[in-house]
Amino acid sequence: MYHIISIGDEAYLYKIFQFLAMLNSSGTDLYARLGFLAALIGVILVLITAVTSGGRQFPIGAYAVSIVLFLVFFGQTTSVELEDFYTGRTDIVQDVPLGTALIGAIVSQAGVAIIEKFQQGLSMPGAETLSPQYAL
């Protein structure tokens, strides 16, 4: 399970992840169709490259790597735990594509670590007792 911390509206982010899970459900097959379309375009581009270079270039390796990466990141699903940074409220979303969950967790954890360092370095004594919306 991947953990994503939301600094903004966690309920809105929860709806977005529910939508991504819905797109990845077995009845829709949207990611499979998009992957098939991308594979078809990739085959056409590989053939065009081979024809225009006179058969000297046939970049099938990059094409194979892109198919494997797509299958890893969007062919597998995982659970995501969304947490509100200020209130601590958590929600869990099932069947989120692995690529979305992985990138979201990495960016979220890095962002929160940077925010905590800035809060530590730039805050005044006693500022931790103020509301997060104090400056507004």
PDB file of C-alpha atoms in Angstrom:
ATOM      1  CA  MET A   1       0.000   0.000   0.000  1.00  0.00           C
ATOM      2  CA  TYR A   2       1.310   3.414  -0.951  1.00  0.00           C
ATOM      3  CA  HIS A   3       0.912   6.413   1.334  1.00  0.00           C
ATOM      4  CA  ILE A   4       0.137   9.816  -0.183  1.00  0.00           C
ATOM      5  CA  ILE A   5      -0.080  12.905   2.016  1.00  0.00           C
ATOM      6  CA  SER A   6      -2.330  15.660   0.709  1.00  0.00           C
ATOM      7  CA  ILE A   7      -1.491  19.236   1.600  1.00  0.00           C
ATOM      8  CA  GLY A   8      -4.590  20.502  -0.209  1.00  0.00           C
ATOM      9  CA  ASP A   9      -8.126  19.124  -0.231  1.00  0.00           C
ATOM     10  CA  GLU A  10      -7.857  15.422   0.593  1.00  0.00           C
ATOM     11  CA  ALA A  11     -11.517  14.727  -0.245  1.00  0.00           C
ATOM     12  CA  TYR A  12     -10.993  16.034  -3.786  1.00  0.00           C
ATOM     13  CA  LEU A  13      -7.851  13.931  -4.206  1.00  0.00           C
ATOM     14  CA  TYR A  14      -9.837  10.918  -2.963  1.00  0.00           C
ATOM     15  CA  LYS A  15     -12.407  11.460  -5.729  1.00  0.00           C
ATOM     16  CA  ILE A  16      -9.624  11.679  -8.333  1.00  0.00           C
ATOM     17  CA  PHE A  17      -8.113   8.392  -7.190  1.00  0.00           C
ATOM     18  CA  GLN A  18     -11.566   6.771  -7.183  1.00  0.00           C
ATOM     19  CA  PHE A  19     -11.936   7.906 -10.796  1.00  0.00           C
ATOM     20  CA  LEU A  20      -8.549   6.404 -11.713  1.00  0.00           C
ATOM     21  CA  ALA A  21      -9.561   3.145 -10.033  1.00  0.00           C
ATOM     22  CA  MET A  22     -12.844   3.188 -11.952  1.00  0.00           C
ATOM     23  CA  LEU A  23     -10.985   3.631 -15.246  1.00  0.00           C
ATOM     24  CA  ASN A  24      -8.858   0.627 -14.319  1.00  0.00           C
ATOM     25  CA  SER A  25     -11.819  -1.626 -13.422  1.00  0.00           C
ATOM     26  CA  SER A  26     -12.397  -4.853 -15.324  1.00  0.00           C
ATOM     27  CA  GLY A  27     -15.509  -3.548 -17.094  1.00  0.00           C
ATOM     28  CA  THR A  28     -13.864  -0.525 -18.689  1.00  0.00           C
ATOM     29  CA  ASP A  29     -10.484  -1.782 -19.951  1.00  0.00           C
ATOM     30  CA  LEU A  30      -9.511   1.800 -20.791  1.00  0.00           C
ATOM     31  CA  TYR A  31      -5.838   1.347 -19.907  1.00  0.00           C
ATOM     32  CA  ALA A  32      -5.666  -1.842 -21.986  1.00  0.00           C
ATOM     33  CA  ARG A  33      -7.188  -0.051 -24.971  1.00  0.00           C
ATOM     34  CA  LEU A  34      -4.851   2.913 -24.589  1.00  0.00           C
ATOM     35  CA  GLY A  35      -1.909   0.535 -24.301  1.00  0.00           C
ATOM     36  CA  PHE A  36      -2.987  -1.287 -27.457  1.00  0.00           C
ATOM     37  CA  LEU A  37      -3.332   2.017 -29.311  1.00  0.00           C
ATOM     38  CA  ALA A  38       0.115   3.145 -28.130  1.00  0.00           C
ATOM     39  CA  ALA A  39       1.618  -0.207 -29.172  1.00  0.00           C
ATOM     40  CA  LEU A  40       0.064   0.116 -32.617  1.00  0.00           C
ATOM     41  CA  ILE A  41       1.443   3.645 -33.032  1.00  0.00           C
ATOM     42  CA  GLY A  42       4.837   2.378 -31.823  1.00  0.00           C
ATOM     43  CA  VAL A  43       4.887  -0.393 -34.430  1.00  0.00           C
ATOM     44  CA  ILE A  44       4.039   2.115 -37.146  1.00  0.00           C
ATOM     45  CA  LEU A  45       6.834   4.451 -35.990  1.00  0.00           C
ATOM     46  CA  VAL A  46       9.357   1.591 -35.849  1.00  0.00           C
ATOM     47  CA  LEU A  47       8.415   0.562 -39.392  1.00  0.00           C
ATOM     48  CA  ILE A  48       8.634   4.154 -40.660  1.00  0.00           C
ATOM     49  CA  THR A  49      12.077   4.504 -39.065  1.00  0.00           C
ATOM     50  CA  ALA A  50      13.225   1.252 -40.672  1.00  0.00           C
ATOM     51  CA  VAL A  51      11.915   2.249 -44.111  1.00  0.00           C
ATOM     52  CA  THR A  52      13.317   5.794 -44.060  1.00  0.00           C
ATOM     53  CA  SER A  53      16.767   4.610 -42.945  1.00  0.00           C
ATOM     54  CA  GLY A  54      16.921   1.951 -45.629  1.00  0.00           C
ATOM     55  CA  GLY A  55      16.831  -0.877 -43.103  1.00  0.00           C
ATOM     56  CA  ARG A  56      19.893   0.313 -41.169  1.00  0.00           C
ATOM     57  CA  GLN A  57      17.906   1.347 -38.091  1.00  0.00           C
ATOM     58  CA  PHE A  58      15.338  -0.902 -36.498  1.00  0.00           C
ATOM     59  CA  PRO A  59      14.766   0.415 -32.931  1.00  0.00           C
ATOM     60  CA  ILE A  60      12.848  -2.564 -31.581  1.00  0.00           C
ATOM     61  CA  GLY A  61      14.663  -2.452 -28.210  1.00  0.00           C
ATOM     62  CA  ALA A  62      13.177   0.883 -27.159  1.00  0.00           C
ATOM     63  CA  TYR A  63       9.773  -0.330 -28.302  1.00  0.00           C
ATOM     64  CA  ALA A  64      10.039  -3.493 -26.183  1.00  0.00           C
ATOM     65  CA  VAL A  65      11.177  -1.521 -23.126  1.00  0.00           C
ATOM     66  CA  SER A  66       8.237   0.871 -23.462  1.00  0.00           C
ATOM     67  CA  ILE A  67       5.762  -2.029 -23.611  1.00  0.00           C
ATOM     68  CA  VAL A  68       7.272  -3.613 -20.496  1.00  0.00           C
ATOM     69  CA  LEU A  69       7.185  -0.290 -18.605  1.00  0.00           C
ATOM     70  CA  PHE A  70       3.557   0.264 -19.578  1.00  0.00           C
ATOM     71  CA  LEU A  71       2.601  -3.224 -18.399  1.00  0.00           C
ATOM     72  CA  VAL A  72       4.414  -2.726 -15.095  1.00  0.00           C
ATOM     73  CA  PHE A  73       3.055   0.743 -14.326  1.00  0.00           C
ATOM     74  CA  PHE A  74      -0.487   0.460 -15.666  1.00  0.00           C
ATOM     75  CA  GLY A  75      -1.125  -3.281 -15.865  1.00  0.00           C
ATOM     76  CA  GLN A  76      -0.878  -3.754 -12.104  1.00  0.00           C
ATOM     77  CA  THR A  77      -3.015  -2.201  -9.397  1.00  0.00           C
ATOM     78  CA  THR A  78      -2.400  -1.403  -5.764  1.00  0.00           C
ATOM     79  CA  SER A  79      -4.022   0.278  -2.777  1.00  0.00           C
ATOM     80  CA  VAL A  80      -3.371   3.902  -1.888  1.00  0.00           C
ATOM     81  CA  GLU A  81      -3.809   5.496   1.522  1.00  0.00           C
ATOM     82  CA  LEU A  82      -4.559   9.214   1.269  1.00  0.00           C
ATOM     83  CA  GLU A  83      -3.854  11.321   4.357  1.00  0.00           C
ATOM     84  CA  ASP A  84      -4.742  14.949   5.028  1.00  0.00           C
ATOM     85  CA  PHE A  85      -1.607  16.755   6.222  1.00  0.00           C
ATOM     86  CA  TYR A  86      -3.451  19.074   8.612  1.00  0.00           C
ATOM     87  CA  THR A  87      -6.256  16.929  10.066  1.00  0.00           C
ATOM     88  CA  GLY A  88      -4.748  13.451   9.772  1.00  0.00           C
ATOM     89  CA  ARG A  89      -7.901  12.077   8.120  1.00  0.00           C
ATOM     90  CA  THR A  90      -7.188   9.017   5.969  1.00  0.00           C
ATOM     91  CA  ASP A  91      -9.011   7.277   3.134  1.00  0.00           C
ATOM     92  CA  ILE A  92      -8.041   4.118   1.266  1.00  0.00           C
ATOM     93  CA  VAL A  93      -8.618   3.621  -2.457  1.00  0.00           C
ATOM     94  CA  GLN A  94      -8.303   0.156  -4.022  1.00  0.00           C
ATOM     95  CA  ASP A  95      -7.258  -0.745  -7.604  1.00  0.00           C
ATOM     96  CA  VAL A  96      -5.215   2.366  -8.404  1.00  0.00           C
ATOM     97  CA  PRO A  97      -2.655   1.866 -11.217  1.00  0.00           C
ATOM     98  CA  LEU A  98       0.801   1.154  -9.826  1.00  0.00           C
ATOM     99  CA  GLY A  99       2.496   3.952 -11.784  1.00  0.00           C
ATOM    100  CA  THR A 100       0.120   6.591 -10.453  1.00  0.00           C
ATOM    101  CA  ALA A 101       0.476   5.340  -6.878  1.00  0.00           C
ATOM    102  CA  LEU A 102       4.258   5.126  -7.054  1.00  0.00           C
ATOM    103  CA  ILE A 103       4.812   8.594  -8.528  1.00  0.00           C
ATOM    104  CA  GLY A 104       2.205  10.116  -6.199  1.00  0.00           C
ATOM    105  CA  ALA A 105       3.845   8.600  -3.124  1.00  0.00           C
ATOM    106  CA  ILE A 106       7.342   9.720  -4.133  1.00  0.00           C
ATOM    107  CA  VAL A 107       6.277  13.296  -4.915  1.00  0.00           C
ATOM    108  CA  SER A 108       4.116  13.476  -1.785  1.00  0.00           C
ATOM    109  CA  GLN A 109       6.823  12.246   0.584  1.00  0.00           C
ATOM    110  CA  ALA A 110       9.423  14.560  -0.959  1.00  0.00           C
ATOM    111  CA  GLY A 111       7.055  17.534  -0.747  1.00  0.00           C
ATOM    112  CA  VAL A 112       6.192  16.893   2.887  1.00  0.00           C
ATOM    113  CA  ALA A 113       9.879  16.487   3.786  1.00  0.00           C
ATOM    114  CA  ILE A 114      10.683  19.822   2.126  1.00  0.00           C
ATOM    115  CA  ILE A 115       7.748  21.531   3.857  1.00  0.00           C
ATOM    116  CA  GLU A 116       8.838  20.230   7.258  1.00  0.00           C
ATOM    117  CA  LYS A 117      12.399  21.478   6.698  1.00  0.00           C
ATOM    118  CA  PHE A 118      11.124  24.917   5.681  1.00  0.00           C
ATOM    119  CA  GLN A 119       8.812  25.017   8.696  1.00  0.00           C
ATOM    120  CA  GLN A 120      11.683  24.098  10.965  1.00  0.00           C
ATOM    121  CA  GLY A 121      14.106  26.601   9.461  1.00  0.00           C
ATOM    122  CA  LEU A 122      11.838  29.584   8.894  1.00  0.00           C
ATOM    123  CA  SER A 123       9.389  29.495  11.786  1.00  0.00           C
ATOM    124  CA  MET A 124       9.406  31.815  14.769  1.00  0.00           C
ATOM    125  CA  PRO A 125       9.226  30.544  18.358  1.00  0.00           C
ATOM    126  CA  GLY A 126       5.623  29.755  19.256  1.00  0.00           C
ATOM    127  CA  ALA A 127       4.465  29.474  15.637  1.00  0.00           C
ATOM    128  CA  GLU A 128       3.607  25.791  16.025  1.00  0.00           C
ATOM    129  CA  THR A 129       0.568  26.722  18.108  1.00  0.00           C
ATOM    130  CA  LEU A 130      -0.953  28.818  15.301  1.00  0.00           C
ATOM    131  CA  SER A 131      -3.545  27.545  12.842  1.00  0.00           C
ATOM    132  CA  PRO A 132      -2.306  26.402   9.404  1.00  0.00           C
ATOM    133  CA  GLN A 133      -4.464  29.166   7.867  1.00  0.00           C
ATOM    134  CA  TYR A 134      -3.070  31.880  10.177  1.00  0.00           C
ATOM    135  CA  ALA A 135      -1.415  33.795   7.329  1.00  0.00           C
ATOM    136  CA  LEU A 136      -4.679  33.941   5.397  1.00  0.00           C
TER     137      LEU A 136
END
